[in-house]
Short mmCIF file of C-alpha atoms in Angstrom, two decimals:
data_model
loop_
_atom_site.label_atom_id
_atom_site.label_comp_id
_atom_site.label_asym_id
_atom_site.label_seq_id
_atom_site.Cartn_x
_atom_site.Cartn_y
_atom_site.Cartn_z
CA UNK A 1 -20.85 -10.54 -11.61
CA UNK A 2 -18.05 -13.27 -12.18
CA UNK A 3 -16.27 -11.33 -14.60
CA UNK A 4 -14.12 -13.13 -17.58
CA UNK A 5 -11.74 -15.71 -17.51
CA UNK A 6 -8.25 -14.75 -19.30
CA UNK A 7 -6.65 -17.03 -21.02
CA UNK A 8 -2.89 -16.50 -20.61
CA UNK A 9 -1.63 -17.28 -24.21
CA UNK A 10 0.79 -14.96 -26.73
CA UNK A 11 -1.06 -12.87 -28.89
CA UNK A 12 -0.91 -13.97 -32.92
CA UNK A 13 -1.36 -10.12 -33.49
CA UNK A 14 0.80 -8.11 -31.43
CA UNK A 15 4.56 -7.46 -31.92
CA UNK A 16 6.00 -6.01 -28.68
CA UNK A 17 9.27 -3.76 -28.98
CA UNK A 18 12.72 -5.39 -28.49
CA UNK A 19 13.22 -2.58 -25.47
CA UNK A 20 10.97 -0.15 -23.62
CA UNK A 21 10.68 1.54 -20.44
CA UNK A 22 6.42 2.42 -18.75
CA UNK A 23 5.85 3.61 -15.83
CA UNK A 24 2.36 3.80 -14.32
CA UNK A 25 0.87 4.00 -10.91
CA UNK A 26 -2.79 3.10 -8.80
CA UNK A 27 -4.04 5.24 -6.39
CA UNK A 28 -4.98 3.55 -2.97
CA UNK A 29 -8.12 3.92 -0.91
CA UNK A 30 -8.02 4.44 3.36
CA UNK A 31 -9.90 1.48 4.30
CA UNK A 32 -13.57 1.58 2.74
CA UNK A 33 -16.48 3.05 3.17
CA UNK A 34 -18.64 -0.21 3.81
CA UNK A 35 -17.63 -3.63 3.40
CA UNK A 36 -20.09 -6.38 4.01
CA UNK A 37 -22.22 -8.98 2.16
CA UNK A 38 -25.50 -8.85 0.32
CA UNK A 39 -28.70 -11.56 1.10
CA UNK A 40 -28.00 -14.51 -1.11
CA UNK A 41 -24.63 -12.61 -2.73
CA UNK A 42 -20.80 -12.01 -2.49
CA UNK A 43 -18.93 -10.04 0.20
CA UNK A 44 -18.31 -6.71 -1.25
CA UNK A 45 -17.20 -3.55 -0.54
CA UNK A 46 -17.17 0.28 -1.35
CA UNK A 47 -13.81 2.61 -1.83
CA UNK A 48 -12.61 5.51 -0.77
CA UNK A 49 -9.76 6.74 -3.35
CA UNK A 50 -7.19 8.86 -1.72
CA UNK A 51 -4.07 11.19 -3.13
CA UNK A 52 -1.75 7.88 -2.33
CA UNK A 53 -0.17 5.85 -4.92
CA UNK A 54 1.67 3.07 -5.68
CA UNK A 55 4.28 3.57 -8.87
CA UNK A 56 5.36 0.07 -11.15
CA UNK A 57 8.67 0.84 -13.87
CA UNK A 58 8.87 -1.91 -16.37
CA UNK A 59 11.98 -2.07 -18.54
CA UNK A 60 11.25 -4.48 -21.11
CA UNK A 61 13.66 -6.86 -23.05
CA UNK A 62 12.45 -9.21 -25.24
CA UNK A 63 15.47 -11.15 -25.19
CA UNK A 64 15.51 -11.56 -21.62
CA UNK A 65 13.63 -14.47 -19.84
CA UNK A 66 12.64 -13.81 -16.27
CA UNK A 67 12.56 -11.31 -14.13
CA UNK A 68 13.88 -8.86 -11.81
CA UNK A 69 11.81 -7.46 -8.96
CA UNK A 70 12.80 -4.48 -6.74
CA UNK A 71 12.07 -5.66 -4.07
CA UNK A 72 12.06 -8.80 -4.08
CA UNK A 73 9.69 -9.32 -1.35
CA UNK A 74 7.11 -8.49 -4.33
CA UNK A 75 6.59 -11.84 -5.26
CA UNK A 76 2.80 -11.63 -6.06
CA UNK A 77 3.66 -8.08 -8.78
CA UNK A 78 6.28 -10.54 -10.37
CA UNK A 79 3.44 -13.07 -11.37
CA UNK A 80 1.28 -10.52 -12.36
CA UNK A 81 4.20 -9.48 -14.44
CA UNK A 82 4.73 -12.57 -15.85
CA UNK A 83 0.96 -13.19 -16.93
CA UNK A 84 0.90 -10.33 -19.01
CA UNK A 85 4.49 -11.06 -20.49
CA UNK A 86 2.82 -14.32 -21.69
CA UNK A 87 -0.34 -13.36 -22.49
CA UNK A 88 0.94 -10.58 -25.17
CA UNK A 89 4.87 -11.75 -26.54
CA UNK A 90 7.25 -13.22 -23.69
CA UNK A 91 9.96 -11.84 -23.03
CA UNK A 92 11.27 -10.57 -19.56
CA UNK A 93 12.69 -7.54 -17.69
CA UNK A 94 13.20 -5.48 -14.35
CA UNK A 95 10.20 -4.40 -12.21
CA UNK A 96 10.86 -1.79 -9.79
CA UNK A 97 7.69 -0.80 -7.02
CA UNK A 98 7.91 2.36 -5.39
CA UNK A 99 5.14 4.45 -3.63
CA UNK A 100 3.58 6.58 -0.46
CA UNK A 101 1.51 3.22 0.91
CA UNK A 102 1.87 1.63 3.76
CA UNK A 103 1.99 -1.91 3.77
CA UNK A 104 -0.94 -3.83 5.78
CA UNK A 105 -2.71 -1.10 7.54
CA UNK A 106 -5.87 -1.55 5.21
CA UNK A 107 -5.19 1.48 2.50
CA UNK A 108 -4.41 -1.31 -0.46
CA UNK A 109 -0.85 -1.35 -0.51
CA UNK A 110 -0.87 -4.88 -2.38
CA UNK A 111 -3.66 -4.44 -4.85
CA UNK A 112 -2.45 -0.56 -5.82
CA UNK A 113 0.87 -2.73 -6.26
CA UNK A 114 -0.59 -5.23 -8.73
CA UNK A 115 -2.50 -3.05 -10.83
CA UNK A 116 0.26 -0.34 -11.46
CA UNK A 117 2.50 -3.89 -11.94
CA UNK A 118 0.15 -4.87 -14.73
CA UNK A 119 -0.38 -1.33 -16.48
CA UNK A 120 3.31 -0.92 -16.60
CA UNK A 121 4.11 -4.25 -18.11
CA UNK A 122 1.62 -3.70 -20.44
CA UNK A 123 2.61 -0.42 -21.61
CA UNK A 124 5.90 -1.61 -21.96
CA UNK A 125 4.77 -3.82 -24.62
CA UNK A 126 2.40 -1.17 -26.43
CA UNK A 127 -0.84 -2.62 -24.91
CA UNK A 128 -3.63 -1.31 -22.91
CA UNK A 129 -5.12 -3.17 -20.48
CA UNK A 130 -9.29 -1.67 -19.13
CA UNK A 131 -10.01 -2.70 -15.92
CA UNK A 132 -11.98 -5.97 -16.76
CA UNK A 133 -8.49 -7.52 -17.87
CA UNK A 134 -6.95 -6.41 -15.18
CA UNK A 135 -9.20 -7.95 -12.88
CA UNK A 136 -8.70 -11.35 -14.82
CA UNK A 137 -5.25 -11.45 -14.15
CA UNK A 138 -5.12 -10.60 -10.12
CA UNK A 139 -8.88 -12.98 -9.79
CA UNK A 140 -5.90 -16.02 -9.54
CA UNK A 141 -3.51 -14.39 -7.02
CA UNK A 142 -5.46 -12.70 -4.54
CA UNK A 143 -8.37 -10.79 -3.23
CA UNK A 144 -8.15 -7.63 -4.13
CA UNK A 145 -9.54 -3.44 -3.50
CA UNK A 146 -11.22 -1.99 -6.97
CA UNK A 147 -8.67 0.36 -7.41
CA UNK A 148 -8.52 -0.54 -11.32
CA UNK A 149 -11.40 1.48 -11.56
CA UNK A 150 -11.63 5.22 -11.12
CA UNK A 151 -13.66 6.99 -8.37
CA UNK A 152 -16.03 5.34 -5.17
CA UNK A 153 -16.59 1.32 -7.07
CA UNK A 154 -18.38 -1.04 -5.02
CA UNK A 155 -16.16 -4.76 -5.70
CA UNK A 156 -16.44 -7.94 -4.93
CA UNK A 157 -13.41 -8.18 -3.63
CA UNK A 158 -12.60 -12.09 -2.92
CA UNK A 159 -14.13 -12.76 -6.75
CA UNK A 160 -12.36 -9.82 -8.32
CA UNK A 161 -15.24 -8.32 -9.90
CA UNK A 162 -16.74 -5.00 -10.11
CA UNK A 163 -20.26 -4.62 -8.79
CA UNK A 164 -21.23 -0.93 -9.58
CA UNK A 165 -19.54 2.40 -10.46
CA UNK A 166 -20.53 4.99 -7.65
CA UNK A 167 -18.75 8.51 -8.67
CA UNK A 168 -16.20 10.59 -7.16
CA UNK A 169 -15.78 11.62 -3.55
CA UNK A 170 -16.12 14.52 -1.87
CA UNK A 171 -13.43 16.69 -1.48
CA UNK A 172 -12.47 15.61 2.29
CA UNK A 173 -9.16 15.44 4.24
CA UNK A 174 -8.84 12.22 6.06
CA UNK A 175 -7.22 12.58 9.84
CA UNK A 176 -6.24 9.48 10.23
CA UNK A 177 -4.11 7.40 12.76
CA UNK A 178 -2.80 3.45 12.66
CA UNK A 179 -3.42 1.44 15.98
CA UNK A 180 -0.68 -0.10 15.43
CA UNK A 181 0.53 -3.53 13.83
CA UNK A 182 -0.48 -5.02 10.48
CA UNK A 183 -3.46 -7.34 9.22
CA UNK A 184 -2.68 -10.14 6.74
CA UNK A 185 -5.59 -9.11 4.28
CA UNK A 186 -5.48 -12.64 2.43
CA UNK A 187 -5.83 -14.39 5.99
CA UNK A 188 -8.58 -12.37 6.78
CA UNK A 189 -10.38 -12.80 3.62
CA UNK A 190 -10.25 -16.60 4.59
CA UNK A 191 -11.89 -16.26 7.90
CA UNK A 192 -15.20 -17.02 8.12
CA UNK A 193 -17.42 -13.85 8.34
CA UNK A 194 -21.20 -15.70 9.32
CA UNK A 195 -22.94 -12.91 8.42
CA UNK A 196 -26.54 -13.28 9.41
CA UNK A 197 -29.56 -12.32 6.96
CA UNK A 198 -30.68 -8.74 9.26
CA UNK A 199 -26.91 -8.29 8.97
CA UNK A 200 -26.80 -8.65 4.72
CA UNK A 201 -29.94 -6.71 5.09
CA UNK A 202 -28.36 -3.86 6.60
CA UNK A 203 -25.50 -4.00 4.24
CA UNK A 204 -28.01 -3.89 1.16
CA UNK A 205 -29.47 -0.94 2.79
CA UNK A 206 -26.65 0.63 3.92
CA UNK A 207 -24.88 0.00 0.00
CA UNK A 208 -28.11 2.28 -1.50
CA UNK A 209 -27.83 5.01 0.61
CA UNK A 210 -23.93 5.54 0.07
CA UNK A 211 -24.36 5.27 -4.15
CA UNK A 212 -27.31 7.29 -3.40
CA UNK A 213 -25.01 10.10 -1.19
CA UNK A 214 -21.92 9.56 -3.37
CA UNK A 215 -23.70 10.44 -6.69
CA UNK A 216 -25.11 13.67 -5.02
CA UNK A 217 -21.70 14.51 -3.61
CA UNK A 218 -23.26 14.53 -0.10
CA UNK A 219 -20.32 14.08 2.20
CA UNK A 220 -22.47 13.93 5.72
CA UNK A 221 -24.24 11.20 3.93
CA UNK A 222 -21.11 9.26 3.15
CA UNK A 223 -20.42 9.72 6.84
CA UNK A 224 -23.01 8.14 8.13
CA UNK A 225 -22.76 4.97 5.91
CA UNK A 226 -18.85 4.75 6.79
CA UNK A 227 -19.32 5.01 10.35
CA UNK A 228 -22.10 2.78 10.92
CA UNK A 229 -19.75 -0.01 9.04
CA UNK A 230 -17.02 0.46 11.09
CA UNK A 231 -19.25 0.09 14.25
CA UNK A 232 -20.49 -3.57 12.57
CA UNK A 233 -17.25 -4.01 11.95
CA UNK A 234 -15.86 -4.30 15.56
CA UNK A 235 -16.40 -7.53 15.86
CA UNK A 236 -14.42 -8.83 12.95
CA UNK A 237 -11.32 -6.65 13.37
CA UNK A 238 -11.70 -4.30 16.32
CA UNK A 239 -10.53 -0.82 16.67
CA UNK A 240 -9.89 0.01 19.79
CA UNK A 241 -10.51 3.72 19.25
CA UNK A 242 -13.49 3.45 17.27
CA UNK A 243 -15.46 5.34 20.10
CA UNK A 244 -12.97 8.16 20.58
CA UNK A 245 -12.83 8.59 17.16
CA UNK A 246 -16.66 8.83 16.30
CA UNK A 247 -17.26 11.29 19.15
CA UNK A 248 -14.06 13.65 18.80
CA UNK A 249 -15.24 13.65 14.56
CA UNK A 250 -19.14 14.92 16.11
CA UNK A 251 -17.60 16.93 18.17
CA UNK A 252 -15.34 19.21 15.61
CA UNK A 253 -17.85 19.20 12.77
CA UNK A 254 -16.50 15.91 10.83
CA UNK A 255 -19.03 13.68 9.07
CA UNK A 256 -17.75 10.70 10.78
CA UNK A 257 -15.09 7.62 10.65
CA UNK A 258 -13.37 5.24 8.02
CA UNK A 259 -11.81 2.52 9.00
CA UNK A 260 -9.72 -0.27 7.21
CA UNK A 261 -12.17 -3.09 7.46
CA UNK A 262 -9.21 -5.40 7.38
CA UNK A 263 -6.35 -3.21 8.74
CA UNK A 264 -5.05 -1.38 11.81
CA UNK A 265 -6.03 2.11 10.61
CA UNK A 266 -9.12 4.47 11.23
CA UNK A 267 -9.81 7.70 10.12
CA UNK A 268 -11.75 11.06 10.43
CA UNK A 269 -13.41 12.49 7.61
CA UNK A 270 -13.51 16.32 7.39
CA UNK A 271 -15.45 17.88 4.49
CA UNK A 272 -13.30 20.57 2.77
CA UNK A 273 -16.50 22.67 2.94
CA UNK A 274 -17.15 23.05 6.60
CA UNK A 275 -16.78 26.50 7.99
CA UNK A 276 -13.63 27.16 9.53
CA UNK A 277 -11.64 23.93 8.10
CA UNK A 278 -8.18 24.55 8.52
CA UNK A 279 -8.83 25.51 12.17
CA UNK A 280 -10.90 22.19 12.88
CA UNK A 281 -8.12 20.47 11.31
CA UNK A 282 -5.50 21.46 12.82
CA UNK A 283 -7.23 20.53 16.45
CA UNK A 284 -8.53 17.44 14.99
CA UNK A 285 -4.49 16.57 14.53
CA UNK A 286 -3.68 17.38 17.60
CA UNK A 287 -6.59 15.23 19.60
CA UNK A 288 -6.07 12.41 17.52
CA UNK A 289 -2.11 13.01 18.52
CA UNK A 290 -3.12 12.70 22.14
CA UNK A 291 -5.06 8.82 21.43
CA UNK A 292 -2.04 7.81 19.87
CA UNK A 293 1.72 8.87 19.50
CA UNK A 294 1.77 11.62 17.20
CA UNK A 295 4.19 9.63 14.74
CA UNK A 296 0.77 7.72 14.15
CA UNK A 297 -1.21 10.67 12.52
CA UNK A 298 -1.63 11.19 9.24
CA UNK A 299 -3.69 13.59 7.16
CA UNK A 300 -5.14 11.82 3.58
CA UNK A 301 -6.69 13.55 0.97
CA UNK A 302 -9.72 12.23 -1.18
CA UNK A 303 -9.09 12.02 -4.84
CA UNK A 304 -11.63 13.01 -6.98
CA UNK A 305 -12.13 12.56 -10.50
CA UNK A 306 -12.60 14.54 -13.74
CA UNK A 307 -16.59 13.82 -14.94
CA UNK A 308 -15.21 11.88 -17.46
CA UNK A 309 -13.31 9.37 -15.30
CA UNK A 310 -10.30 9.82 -17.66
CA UNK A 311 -7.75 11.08 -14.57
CA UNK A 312 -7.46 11.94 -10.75
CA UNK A 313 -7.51 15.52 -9.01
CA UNK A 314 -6.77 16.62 -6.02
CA UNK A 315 -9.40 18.92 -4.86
CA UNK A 316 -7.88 20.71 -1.76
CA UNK A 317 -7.33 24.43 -2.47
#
């Protein structure tokens, strides 16, 4: 799936307000379950939405031409901003990004950025963007997580494009802990990744059984997929704790890792189901303090969706 070109043009039909004020957000997603490439198709890969978000305010002036980004180091939200200030009346304002994020450590920061950037500007003017025009505007400016869409997608994330809708996650609490540093996503989107044909096998195999598991809400399921990903993963952007990680998660009843496929962080995925939870968390915190300093661990929640898609909940009671 290519998806649609947009033609950045203003609308003959639609009369934006003289001044408005939208704010909207997009969630972000630790790492992903599986990221690969498929025999004879596009690198892909699969989400994992979690209670994090990244919040765009747009106040709009028509007057105005230009505008104002807080902060100004958000050079990418301001062209999104601009394309859909063309696209649907002109005009220009003040963009302010907030959020709970982190920037390069693989839970998409930047694309979370973009697409609250666009829904904001958007609303501003009294339109509505659905995810397929949101993905034409941010195909031009970089690769980018399916966090347009709501619940587990699996994206093709270098063209932009949604491959398939998956469902909702599990309710699970995500230990996780950053290694340290940051990873240039872009840069490592350009590196070559060779796979080999048993390796897009395994990626086509492994991409059936989590839709399969994520559609029956079978968290051990989801596990496995995630963890065998981040083991084929080591040799494209290593973890160096990858090993501790997988055995400490066996060994207090988690279903397995996550890791950022193209960050520094990795993560261990405990099932809000499991017998004695809060007491398995609470030691999985304090191992994963002692393979990093404690500053380093953080506890994410899934997000999981109403069956309608229409809007996020947080599941942990």
């Amino acid at each position: 799936m290519t998806g649609r070109r947009l033609v950045i043009r203003p609308s003959d039909h639609h009369r934006p307000p003289s001044r408005s004020v939208a704010v909207s957000s997009a969630f972000g997603t630790f790492g992903e379950l599986l990221q690969g490439a498929l025999p004879g198709g596009p690198d892909f890969l699969v989400t994992l939405p979690i209670a994090r978000w990244a919040t765009a305010m747009f106040t709009y002036e028509s007057t105005h031409e230009g505008i104002e980004v807080v902060p100004e180091t958000k050079s990418k939200a301001r062209r999104v901003a601009e394309a859909v200030l063309a696209r649907y009346g002109g005009g220009g304002g003040a963009l302010r990004l907030t959020g709970s994020l982190p920037e390069g450590k693989g839970l998409a920061s930047s694309s979370a950025d973009l697409v609250a950037t666009a829904r904001a500007v958007a609303s501003s003017l009294g339109v509505d963007l659905p995810p397929q025009d949101i993905e034409d505007l941010l195909r031009g400016i970089e690769p980018t997580d399916g966090v347009m869409y709501p619940g587990v997608v699996a994206f093709e994330h270098r063209n932009v494009a949604l491959l398939a809708r998956l469902g909702a996650p599990p309710p699970m609490t995500i230990v996780g802990i950053d290694e340290g540093g940051t990873v240039d996503t872009v840069a490592f989107n350009r590196i070559p990744k060779n796979f080999t044909a048993s390796e897009r096998d395994t990626y086509a195999h492994l991409l059936d059984e989590v839709r399969t598991a994520v559609r029956a809400g079978d968290a051990a399921a989801i596990g496995r997929v995630a963890t065998r990903s981040a083991h084929l993963n080591q040799r494209l952007c290593h973890k160096r704790t990858l090993n501790a990680m997988t055995a400490l998660s066996a060994e207090i009843g988690g279903v397995g890792v996550v890791t950022a496929h193209s960050g520094s962080t990795i993560g261990l995925m405990l099932p809000h189901d499991v017998p004695g939870f809060r007491t398995r968390l609470a030691e999985a915190i304090n191992r994963c303090g002692q393979l990093v300093h404690s500053e380093r661990v953080l506890c994410y929640q899934t997000l999981s969706f109403e069956p309608t898609g229409n809007g996020p909940r947080n599941d942990l009671r």
